[in-house]
Short mmCIF file of C-alpha atoms in Angstrom, two decimals:
data_model
loop_
_atom_site.label_atom_id
_atom_site.label_comp_id
_atom_site.label_asym_id
_atom_site.label_seq_id
_atom_site.Cartn_x
_atom_site.Cartn_y
_atom_site.Cartn_z
CA UNK A 26 88.53 100.93 186.97
CA UNK A 27 86.33 99.76 184.37
CA UNK A 28 85.67 96.09 184.30
CA UNK A 29 84.63 93.69 181.08
CA UNK A 30 82.52 90.49 181.95
CA UNK A 31 81.88 88.08 179.22
CA UNK A 32 79.13 85.70 179.90
CA UNK A 33 79.84 82.02 180.01
CA UNK A 34 78.88 81.08 177.02
CA UNK A 35 81.00 83.61 175.13
CA UNK A 36 84.18 82.45 177.14
CA UNK A 37 83.13 78.62 176.33
CA UNK A 38 82.93 79.48 172.33
CA UNK A 39 86.23 81.15 172.34
CA UNK A 40 88.14 78.53 174.36
CA UNK A 41 86.62 75.67 171.88
CA UNK A 42 87.52 77.86 168.85
CA UNK A 43 91.31 78.30 170.20
CA UNK A 44 91.42 75.05 170.88
CA UNK A 45 90.32 73.76 167.23
CA UNK A 46 92.83 75.78 165.46
CA UNK A 47 95.88 74.77 167.60
CA UNK A 48 94.90 71.17 166.76
CA UNK A 49 94.35 71.45 163.05
CA UNK A 50 97.01 69.17 161.24
CA UNK A 51 94.75 69.15 157.69
CA UNK A 52 97.45 69.08 154.71
CA UNK A 53 96.57 72.09 151.71
CA UNK A 54 98.43 72.34 148.58
CA UNK A 55 99.61 76.08 147.45
CA UNK A 56 101.02 76.40 144.02
CA UNK A 57 103.87 78.90 143.80
CA UNK A 58 103.44 81.51 140.85
CA UNK A 59 105.63 80.90 137.96
CA UNK A 60 105.83 84.60 137.11
CA UNK A 61 106.23 85.21 133.12
CA UNK A 62 107.69 88.55 131.80
CA UNK A 63 107.41 89.05 128.07
CA UNK A 64 109.74 91.91 126.58
CA UNK A 65 108.36 94.67 124.35
CA UNK A 66 107.14 93.71 121.06
CA UNK A 67 108.28 96.31 118.26
CA UNK A 68 105.27 97.77 116.21
CA UNK A 69 104.94 96.16 113.15
CA UNK A 70 104.82 98.10 109.39
CA UNK A 71 103.51 95.17 106.93
CA UNK A 72 101.82 95.89 103.28
CA UNK A 73 98.47 93.72 103.11
CA UNK A 74 98.79 90.16 103.02
CA UNK A 75 102.57 90.35 103.98
CA UNK A 76 103.99 87.58 105.86
CA UNK A 77 105.02 88.31 109.38
CA UNK A 78 107.19 86.63 111.76
CA UNK A 79 108.10 87.84 115.43
CA UNK A 80 109.80 85.67 118.19
CA UNK A 81 109.12 87.41 121.32
CA UNK A 82 111.31 87.04 124.17
CA UNK A 83 110.18 85.57 127.54
CA UNK A 84 111.70 85.89 130.88
CA UNK A 85 110.22 82.83 133.12
CA UNK A 86 110.66 82.05 136.66
CA UNK A 87 110.99 78.20 136.42
CA UNK A 88 111.15 77.57 132.79
CA UNK A 89 111.22 73.62 133.66
CA UNK A 90 107.90 73.43 135.36
CA UNK A 91 106.27 76.01 132.99
CA UNK A 92 103.10 74.84 131.56
CA UNK A 93 101.93 77.39 129.26
CA UNK A 94 99.81 78.21 126.39
CA UNK A 95 100.00 81.24 123.66
CA UNK A 96 97.49 83.37 121.94
CA UNK A 97 98.46 85.88 119.20
CA UNK A 98 95.26 88.46 118.52
CA UNK A 99 94.79 91.00 115.69
CA UNK A 100 91.98 93.10 116.94
CA UNK A 101 89.79 90.21 118.59
CA UNK A 102 90.94 87.78 116.43
CA UNK A 103 93.36 84.84 117.28
CA UNK A 104 95.40 84.29 114.86
CA UNK A 105 98.12 81.59 116.28
CA UNK A 106 98.54 79.89 119.09
CA UNK A 107 102.44 79.09 118.46
CA UNK A 108 105.36 80.82 121.11
CA UNK A 109 106.46 82.48 117.65
CA UNK A 110 104.08 84.01 115.21
CA UNK A 111 104.91 83.14 111.68
CA UNK A 112 101.54 83.63 109.52
CA UNK A 113 100.74 85.20 106.27
CA UNK A 114 98.54 88.13 107.54
CA UNK A 115 94.73 87.71 106.96
CA UNK A 116 93.16 90.77 105.00
CA UNK A 117 93.06 94.24 107.05
CA UNK A 118 92.01 97.38 106.46
CA UNK A 119 94.83 99.76 106.13
CA UNK A 120 96.48 101.92 109.19
CA UNK A 121 96.90 100.96 112.68
CA UNK A 122 95.39 97.60 114.15
CA UNK A 123 96.09 96.72 118.04
CA UNK A 124 97.61 93.28 118.48
CA UNK A 125 98.78 91.46 121.56
CA UNK A 126 100.45 88.21 122.59
CA UNK A 127 98.93 86.49 126.05
CA UNK A 128 100.68 83.92 127.91
CA UNK A 129 98.77 81.62 130.16
CA UNK A 130 99.94 79.36 132.80
CA UNK A 131 97.61 76.83 132.74
CA UNK A 132 98.45 75.58 136.56
CA UNK A 133 97.55 79.14 138.06
CA UNK A 134 95.15 80.43 135.50
CA UNK A 135 97.51 83.85 135.59
CA UNK A 136 97.59 85.52 132.37
CA UNK A 137 100.69 87.76 130.92
CA UNK A 138 100.09 90.18 127.87
CA UNK A 139 102.16 91.97 125.66
CA UNK A 140 100.60 95.07 123.24
CA UNK A 141 102.04 96.47 120.01
CA UNK A 142 100.53 98.27 116.95
CA UNK A 143 100.43 96.41 113.73
CA UNK A 144 100.03 99.10 110.50
CA UNK A 145 99.04 97.60 107.49
CA UNK A 146 100.42 100.19 104.29
CA UNK A 147 99.59 100.28 100.94
CA UNK A 148 102.14 98.74 98.17
CA UNK A 149 102.63 102.53 97.14
CA UNK A 150 103.79 104.79 100.20
CA UNK A 151 107.25 106.17 100.80
CA UNK A 152 109.01 106.38 97.49
CA UNK A 153 109.38 107.32 93.78
CA UNK A 154 107.13 107.65 91.63
CA UNK A 155 106.80 108.15 87.66
CA UNK A 156 104.07 108.37 85.31
CA UNK A 157 104.80 106.60 82.25
CA UNK A 158 103.89 106.68 78.92
CA UNK A 159 103.48 103.34 76.42
CA UNK A 160 103.52 103.53 73.14
CA UNK A 161 99.73 103.36 72.63
CA UNK A 162 99.15 106.13 74.44
CA UNK A 163 98.42 104.43 77.89
CA UNK A 164 99.83 105.24 81.32
CA UNK A 165 101.81 103.10 83.74
CA UNK A 166 102.78 104.21 86.98
CA UNK A 167 106.13 102.77 88.12
CA UNK A 168 107.24 103.16 91.90
CA UNK A 169 110.28 102.51 93.53
CA UNK A 170 110.09 101.71 97.56
CA UNK A 171 111.91 103.96 99.75
CA UNK A 172 113.36 101.81 102.53
CA UNK A 173 115.03 102.89 105.93
CA UNK A 174 118.00 101.10 105.13
CA UNK A 175 118.20 102.90 101.83
CA UNK A 176 118.90 99.73 99.86
CA UNK A 177 116.20 99.83 97.68
CA UNK A 178 116.64 97.43 94.33
CA UNK A 179 114.82 96.42 91.38
CA UNK A 180 112.76 93.96 93.29
CA UNK A 181 111.47 97.10 95.17
CA UNK A 182 110.16 98.31 91.82
CA UNK A 183 105.91 97.95 91.67
CA UNK A 184 103.44 98.89 89.07
CA UNK A 185 100.07 100.42 88.55
CA UNK A 186 97.78 101.32 85.74
CA UNK A 187 95.32 103.21 88.39
CA UNK A 188 94.39 103.75 91.84
CA UNK A 189 92.16 101.23 93.49
CA UNK A 190 89.52 100.35 90.69
CA UNK A 191 89.72 103.60 89.01
CA UNK A 192 92.19 103.16 85.86
CA UNK A 193 94.62 106.03 84.69
CA UNK A 194 93.18 107.70 81.21
CA UNK A 195 95.81 107.57 78.07
CA UNK A 196 98.24 110.58 77.48
CA UNK A 197 99.81 110.85 81.00
CA UNK A 198 100.65 114.42 82.09
CA UNK A 199 101.55 115.36 85.91
CA UNK A 200 101.99 113.87 88.90
CA UNK A 201 101.64 116.60 91.80
CA UNK A 202 102.36 115.95 95.24
CA UNK A 203 101.55 118.21 98.50
CA UNK A 204 103.05 116.93 101.77
CA UNK A 205 100.85 117.59 105.22
CA UNK A 206 98.73 116.35 107.72
CA UNK A 207 95.61 114.39 107.17
CA UNK A 208 92.33 115.52 107.75
CA UNK A 209 91.93 114.17 111.32
CA UNK A 210 95.51 115.66 112.09
CA UNK A 211 96.87 112.33 113.25
CA UNK A 212 99.63 111.65 110.69
CA UNK A 213 101.57 113.35 107.76
CA UNK A 214 101.35 111.65 104.13
CA UNK A 215 102.08 112.75 100.64
CA UNK A 216 98.79 113.66 98.58
CA UNK A 217 99.40 112.72 95.32
CA UNK A 218 97.36 114.15 92.28
CA UNK A 219 97.58 112.04 88.81
CA UNK A 220 96.38 113.83 85.69
CA UNK A 221 95.78 111.93 82.35
CA UNK A 222 94.05 113.84 79.61
CA UNK A 223 91.93 110.86 77.75
CA UNK A 224 89.95 108.88 80.05
CA UNK A 225 86.82 108.96 82.13
CA UNK A 226 88.63 110.07 85.34
CA UNK A 227 91.38 112.40 84.02
CA UNK A 228 92.08 113.54 87.63
CA UNK A 229 92.81 110.48 90.44
CA UNK A 230 93.73 112.16 93.98
CA UNK A 231 95.26 109.91 96.48
CA UNK A 232 97.50 109.95 99.25
CA UNK A 233 100.34 107.72 100.41
CA UNK A 234 98.82 106.36 103.45
CA UNK A 235 96.21 104.42 101.98
CA UNK A 236 96.66 104.63 97.81
CA UNK A 237 93.16 104.94 97.99
CA UNK A 238 91.23 107.31 95.80
CA UNK A 239 90.46 110.06 98.17
CA UNK A 240 88.93 112.29 95.02
CA UNK A 241 87.98 111.89 91.38
CA UNK A 242 87.55 115.04 89.47
CA UNK A 243 85.65 114.99 86.18
CA UNK A 244 83.66 117.16 84.23
CA UNK A 245 80.69 115.97 86.25
CA UNK A 246 81.95 118.05 89.33
CA UNK A 247 81.77 121.32 87.60
CA UNK A 248 78.84 123.10 89.39
CA UNK A 249 76.90 124.80 86.68
CA UNK A 250 76.27 121.34 84.72
CA UNK A 251 74.25 123.23 82.37
CA UNK A 252 77.43 125.89 81.06
CA UNK A 253 78.58 122.76 79.54
CA UNK A 254 82.15 123.10 80.69
CA UNK A 255 84.95 120.83 79.16
CA UNK A 256 87.61 119.37 81.82
CA UNK A 257 90.79 118.11 79.70
CA UNK A 258 93.56 119.17 82.23
CA UNK A 259 96.85 119.18 81.57
CA UNK A 260 98.54 120.84 85.03
CA UNK A 261 98.06 121.49 88.61
CA UNK A 262 99.13 123.28 91.68
CA UNK A 263 97.87 123.42 95.14
CA UNK A 264 97.74 126.60 97.13
CA UNK A 265 99.88 126.37 100.16
CA UNK A 266 96.69 128.40 101.56
CA UNK A 267 94.45 125.36 102.25
CA UNK A 268 91.32 127.38 102.01
CA UNK A 269 92.22 128.28 98.61
CA UNK A 270 92.32 124.64 97.04
CA UNK A 271 93.55 123.46 94.09
CA UNK A 272 93.51 124.95 90.55
CA UNK A 273 94.15 123.43 87.25
CA UNK A 274 94.85 124.41 83.80
CA UNK A 275 92.34 122.72 80.91
CA UNK A 276 92.15 123.94 77.48
CA UNK A 277 94.03 127.05 78.25
CA UNK A 278 91.45 127.83 81.09
CA UNK A 279 92.34 128.62 85.13
CA UNK A 280 89.91 126.13 87.00
CA UNK A 281 89.38 126.10 90.70
CA UNK A 282 88.97 122.95 92.65
CA UNK A 283 87.88 122.90 96.19
CA UNK A 284 85.41 121.10 98.10
CA UNK A 285 85.20 118.27 95.72
CA UNK A 286 83.61 121.12 93.67
CA UNK A 287 85.05 122.44 90.28
CA UNK A 288 84.25 126.50 89.86
CA UNK A 289 83.51 128.19 86.54
CA UNK A 290 86.82 128.65 84.50
CA UNK A 291 88.12 132.27 84.83
CA UNK A 292 86.54 134.95 82.42
CA UNK A 293 88.94 137.31 81.37
CA UNK A 294 88.59 140.65 79.36
CA UNK A 295 90.68 139.52 76.55
CA UNK A 296 91.83 136.27 75.19
CA UNK A 297 94.54 134.22 76.91
CA UNK A 298 95.82 130.69 77.12
CA UNK A 299 96.80 129.96 80.10
CA UNK A 300 99.55 126.97 80.86
CA UNK A 301 102.45 126.52 83.58
CA UNK A 302 100.47 127.59 86.75
CA UNK A 303 102.45 128.15 89.92
CA UNK A 304 101.14 129.38 93.07
CA UNK A 305 102.37 132.25 95.11
CA UNK A 306 104.15 130.98 98.22
CA UNK A 307 103.11 131.02 101.72
CA UNK A 308 99.53 131.10 101.21
CA UNK A 309 99.59 134.37 98.83
CA UNK A 310 95.95 134.23 97.16
CA UNK A 311 97.39 134.47 93.33
CA UNK A 312 98.97 132.43 90.71
CA UNK A 313 101.44 132.88 88.17
CA UNK A 314 100.48 131.62 84.79
CA UNK A 315 101.78 131.75 81.11
CA UNK A 316 99.99 132.88 78.39
CA UNK A 317 100.64 130.72 75.14
CA UNK A 318 99.10 133.31 73.08
CA UNK A 319 101.20 136.65 74.23
CA UNK A 320 104.37 134.54 75.26
CA UNK A 321 104.43 136.48 78.64
CA UNK A 322 103.49 135.58 82.48
CA UNK A 323 101.04 137.33 84.26
CA UNK A 324 99.42 136.90 87.95
CA UNK A 325 95.99 135.89 88.22
CA UNK A 326 93.76 136.84 91.77
CA UNK A 327 89.99 137.67 92.24
CA UNK A 328 88.35 140.65 91.68
CA UNK A 329 87.55 142.11 95.50
CA UNK A 330 84.73 144.36 94.35
CA UNK A 331 82.60 144.76 91.08
CA UNK A 332 83.29 147.19 88.36
CA UNK A 333 80.21 147.72 86.91
CA UNK A 334 81.78 149.77 83.90
CA UNK A 335 83.28 146.94 82.73
CA UNK A 336 80.87 144.47 83.57
CA UNK A 337 83.09 142.85 86.10
CA UNK A 338 80.99 141.27 88.82
CA UNK A 339 83.31 139.82 91.75
CA UNK A 340 83.40 136.15 92.55
CA UNK A 341 85.86 134.79 95.14
CA UNK A 342 85.94 131.58 93.43
CA UNK A 343 87.27 132.66 90.29
CA UNK A 344 90.47 133.88 89.57
CA UNK A 345 89.41 136.70 86.77
CA UNK A 346 91.49 139.57 87.74
CA UNK A 347 94.63 139.32 85.57
CA UNK A 348 97.64 141.57 86.51
CA UNK A 349 100.47 142.40 83.98
CA UNK A 350 103.63 142.75 85.36
CA UNK A 351 105.55 146.47 84.84
CA UNK A 352 108.17 146.37 82.23
CA UNK A 353 106.99 142.53 81.39
CA UNK A 354 108.50 141.03 78.51
CA UNK A 355 108.40 138.35 76.08
CA UNK A 356 109.65 134.92 76.95
CA UNK A 357 112.25 132.92 74.79
CA UNK A 358 112.70 129.26 74.42
CA UNK A 359 111.09 126.23 75.75
CA UNK A 360 109.71 126.55 79.36
CA UNK A 361 111.35 124.18 81.39
CA UNK A 362 110.33 124.77 85.25
CA UNK A 363 108.82 127.71 87.23
CA UNK A 364 109.24 128.12 90.61
CA UNK A 365 108.20 130.54 93.53
CA UNK A 366 110.57 131.70 96.21
CA UNK A 367 108.95 133.52 98.99
CA UNK A 368 111.41 136.17 100.70
CA UNK A 369 109.58 139.16 102.20
CA UNK A 370 108.52 139.23 98.52
CA UNK A 371 107.65 136.67 96.16
CA UNK A 372 110.09 135.81 93.87
CA UNK A 373 109.23 134.08 90.72
CA UNK A 374 111.62 132.53 88.31
CA UNK A 375 110.82 131.08 85.48
CA UNK A 376 113.69 128.84 83.29
CA UNK A 377 113.76 128.18 79.56
CA UNK A 378 116.35 126.36 77.09
CA UNK A 379 117.09 127.52 73.64
CA UNK A 380 119.82 127.33 71.51
CA UNK A 381 121.71 129.87 73.28
CA UNK A 382 121.43 128.05 76.47
CA UNK A 383 119.24 128.35 79.59
CA UNK A 384 117.19 131.69 80.27
CA UNK A 385 116.49 132.71 83.63
CA UNK A 386 113.42 135.42 83.96
CA UNK A 387 112.71 136.79 87.29
CA UNK A 388 109.88 138.73 88.58
CA UNK A 389 108.60 139.79 92.04
CA UNK A 390 105.46 140.53 93.47
CA UNK A 391 104.60 141.37 97.16
CA UNK A 392 102.05 139.33 99.36
CA UNK A 393 98.74 139.39 97.83
CA UNK A 394 99.39 143.02 95.85
CA UNK A 395 98.80 143.98 92.81
CA UNK A 396 102.67 145.26 91.86
CA UNK A 397 103.96 142.40 89.88
CA UNK A 398 106.91 143.27 88.02
CA UNK A 399 109.55 141.64 85.69
CA UNK A 400 113.13 142.42 87.32
CA UNK A 401 115.38 140.67 85.09
CA UNK A 402 116.90 137.96 82.21
CA UNK A 403 120.13 135.99 82.65
CA UNK A 404 121.03 133.92 79.81
CA UNK A 405 124.08 131.16 80.74
CA UNK A 406 125.26 129.93 77.70
CA UNK A 407 125.11 126.01 77.53
CA UNK A 408 126.21 124.30 74.37
CA UNK A 409 123.62 121.53 73.31
CA UNK A 410 120.69 123.02 75.03
CA UNK A 411 117.76 121.99 73.34
CA UNK A 412 113.89 120.52 73.70
CA UNK A 413 115.56 117.55 75.11
CA UNK A 414 117.13 119.58 77.83
CA UNK A 415 115.26 118.86 81.79
CA UNK A 416 115.86 120.97 84.83
CA UNK A 417 114.93 120.87 88.29
CA UNK A 418 115.13 123.31 91.27
CA UNK A 419 115.98 122.56 95.02
CA UNK A 420 114.22 123.84 97.66
CA UNK A 421 115.45 121.68 100.89
CA UNK A 422 118.77 119.94 101.95
CA UNK A 423 121.72 120.01 100.00
CA UNK A 424 120.40 121.25 96.94
CA UNK A 425 118.16 124.15 98.83
CA UNK A 426 118.90 127.08 96.52
CA UNK A 427 120.26 125.12 93.49
CA UNK A 428 119.27 124.19 90.34
CA UNK A 429 120.35 121.05 88.00
CA UNK A 430 120.06 121.14 84.15
CA UNK A 431 121.26 118.65 81.27
CA UNK A 432 123.00 119.25 78.29
CA UNK A 433 122.88 115.49 76.70
CA UNK A 434 124.09 113.39 79.40
CA UNK A 435 126.30 115.91 81.35
CA UNK A 436 124.57 117.75 83.98
CA UNK A 437 125.18 121.33 85.68
CA UNK A 438 124.16 122.99 88.77
CA UNK A 439 123.79 126.51 89.70
CA UNK A 440 122.77 128.77 92.47
CA UNK A 441 119.43 130.14 92.26
CA UNK A 442 120.37 133.65 93.03
CA UNK A 443 123.37 135.21 91.08
CA UNK A 444 123.78 131.80 88.58
CA UNK A 445 126.53 130.46 86.99
CA UNK A 446 126.57 127.05 85.61
CA UNK A 447 129.34 124.34 87.08
CA UNK A 448 130.09 120.88 85.65
CA UNK A 449 128.30 118.60 88.07
CA UNK A 450 128.10 115.06 86.93
CA UNK A 451 128.42 113.01 83.75
CA UNK A 452 125.80 110.14 83.67
CA UNK A 453 127.07 107.30 81.72
CA UNK A 454 125.29 106.60 78.27
CA UNK A 455 125.16 102.38 78.69
CA UNK A 456 121.52 102.96 79.71
CA UNK A 457 120.67 105.48 77.12
CA UNK A 458 120.08 109.40 77.46
CA UNK A 459 118.56 111.48 79.87
CA UNK A 460 115.08 112.09 79.73
CA UNK A 461 114.24 113.61 82.63
CA UNK A 462 115.95 114.87 86.32
CA UNK A 463 114.60 115.40 89.47
CA UNK A 464 115.10 115.85 93.16
CA UNK A 465 114.09 113.47 96.15
CA UNK A 466 111.81 114.74 98.57
CA UNK A 467 114.67 115.88 101.23
CA UNK A 468 116.42 117.44 98.06
CA UNK A 469 120.02 114.97 99.18
CA UNK A 470 120.09 112.70 95.62
CA UNK A 471 119.35 113.56 92.26
CA UNK A 472 116.83 111.17 90.56
CA UNK A 473 118.10 110.69 86.72
CA UNK A 474 115.68 108.95 84.08
CA UNK A 475 117.32 107.77 80.70
CA UNK A 476 115.73 106.09 77.93
CA UNK A 477 117.41 103.82 75.46
CA UNK A 478 115.74 103.70 72.30
CA UNK A 479 117.60 100.93 70.80
CA UNK A 480 116.78 98.87 73.40
CA UNK A 481 115.25 95.30 72.95
CA UNK A 482 113.75 95.22 76.34
CA UNK A 483 110.13 95.81 76.99
CA UNK A 484 110.62 98.82 79.06
CA UNK A 485 113.74 101.03 77.58
CA UNK A 486 113.73 103.41 80.70
CA UNK A 487 116.03 103.35 83.76
CA UNK A 488 116.49 105.22 86.95
CA UNK A 489 120.01 106.17 88.49
CA UNK A 490 120.25 107.65 91.74
CA UNK A 491 123.26 110.11 92.45
CA UNK A 492 124.46 111.28 95.49
CA UNK A 493 124.46 115.11 96.13
CA UNK A 494 127.01 115.22 98.31
CA UNK A 495 129.71 112.66 96.44
CA UNK A 496 128.70 113.18 93.18
CA UNK A 497 128.37 109.39 92.87
CA UNK A 498 125.59 106.94 91.36
CA UNK A 499 124.49 104.69 94.58
CA UNK A 500 121.76 102.90 92.89
CA UNK A 501 120.83 101.63 89.50
CA UNK A 502 117.36 100.39 88.38
CA UNK A 503 117.72 99.20 84.43
CA UNK A 504 114.56 98.87 82.40
CA UNK A 505 111.96 99.63 84.61
CA UNK A 506 110.11 102.75 82.81
CA UNK A 507 108.59 103.34 79.68
CA UNK A 508 108.36 107.19 78.60
CA UNK A 509 108.61 109.31 81.65
CA UNK A 510 105.81 112.16 81.75
CA UNK A 511 106.45 113.13 85.38
CA UNK A 512 107.99 112.39 88.34
CA UNK A 513 107.70 113.10 91.89
CA UNK A 514 109.92 112.48 94.87
CA UNK A 515 107.47 111.34 97.96
CA UNK A 516 110.30 109.40 99.64
CA UNK A 517 110.52 111.63 102.81
CA UNK A 518 109.88 109.90 106.00
CA UNK A 519 107.71 110.86 108.74
CA UNK A 520 107.78 110.68 112.66
CA UNK A 521 103.90 110.28 112.64
CA UNK A 522 103.12 106.56 110.94
CA UNK A 523 104.84 104.59 108.17
CA UNK A 524 107.93 106.34 108.95
CA UNK A 525 110.12 103.26 108.31
CA UNK A 526 109.08 103.46 104.36
CA UNK A 527 111.16 106.49 103.80
CA UNK A 528 115.09 106.94 103.31
CA UNK A 529 115.62 110.10 104.52
CA UNK A 530 117.25 111.32 101.56
#
């Protein structure tokens, strides 16, 4: 048996210590923790400088004895010490900002925190964009905000005469939109291109997440500055193949724009004057274009190799190669719309109006192949069709595969395949005559622009929304536009930021 022997001094120390503890009758004050729970605070979306109000939901174990302080922060800056946040937002950059509410128990020093994201959105985000021309030729953009509640009113109409400090020029031509991911793939957004013909900056490219200029396109963007190329664009189109870039028609020339540079205009073996460009769908590396001289459509693409006997040097950045469709035909009437639809082969339709009605010219071309061909011409009789007739073609939602065209204030619809016009809706004439029709981004409503020459209002143009399903006017925005040169529906909502600014239509 092993024995443990403790020295006397050790035993004495232990006994003294034990006795001391047993006889300690000291008085100690312990603070009970008054626990605080902060309910989740929803992420916030606001325009710059907006008023922000948040009333947090707090659960306090002993509310009567609570001794609490509050601190609201945006980033590292404290913006309020009240329980409820009720402030005008300070100057903040566009995009997301990490915010927090911190509650401190002053008796115990315990802190409780709930974070949320504040996204500062620009005034022009998801919505309906109209590029308009004043009587003096100057340009004004009008915008109708699209809200999740889908209850936009005339109070939600905003205006701009440029993008940031860059003004639009005179003689507005086109708004063109392309939808996709931003450069870092963190969110989706609309890229918007504004074209005006008379001004220092004929092309301004922006996006609806910031509405700040991402690209300014002027003659100084030409790579070969010594060639004296002019740049007075009238239309643009963006290729679905991202690496191919964007294209402009300018003074009848076809010009590629990529990586912030304008490449030389396309050169051909004979003279053409190009307008109405449309890119082959699904990334096909060619474009449909209309020649004002011959009144015919052609396709353009690059030469893949040199042809010395014709003096052709292949250039991957210039669409020099003109391919005439087999059995090509002359186009009659005013071109209203061009549209390329991919289904095994690229089916291209051109819609025109003349005194006989609406004509549809159909072409086909296999993916990136040299076999463009004219297929068919169809005439849809329409009384009253003239140069004021306008058209829009749907590719999504309830309007997928449907086009809409007007004669006067009567709107007709038809399938794009096996077309046959059917009366769709008559717009009342109390706000004037139809000047333009378009579709929302998701294709579930018609956007109808009217203009009243006899109005005494400063802006004689109005907008109405017509629900495709019910064939009823759901929204009216009287006297908000000058003459509408171009419209783009960028109202589609996104799940990756700024989503509440869309209306899902």
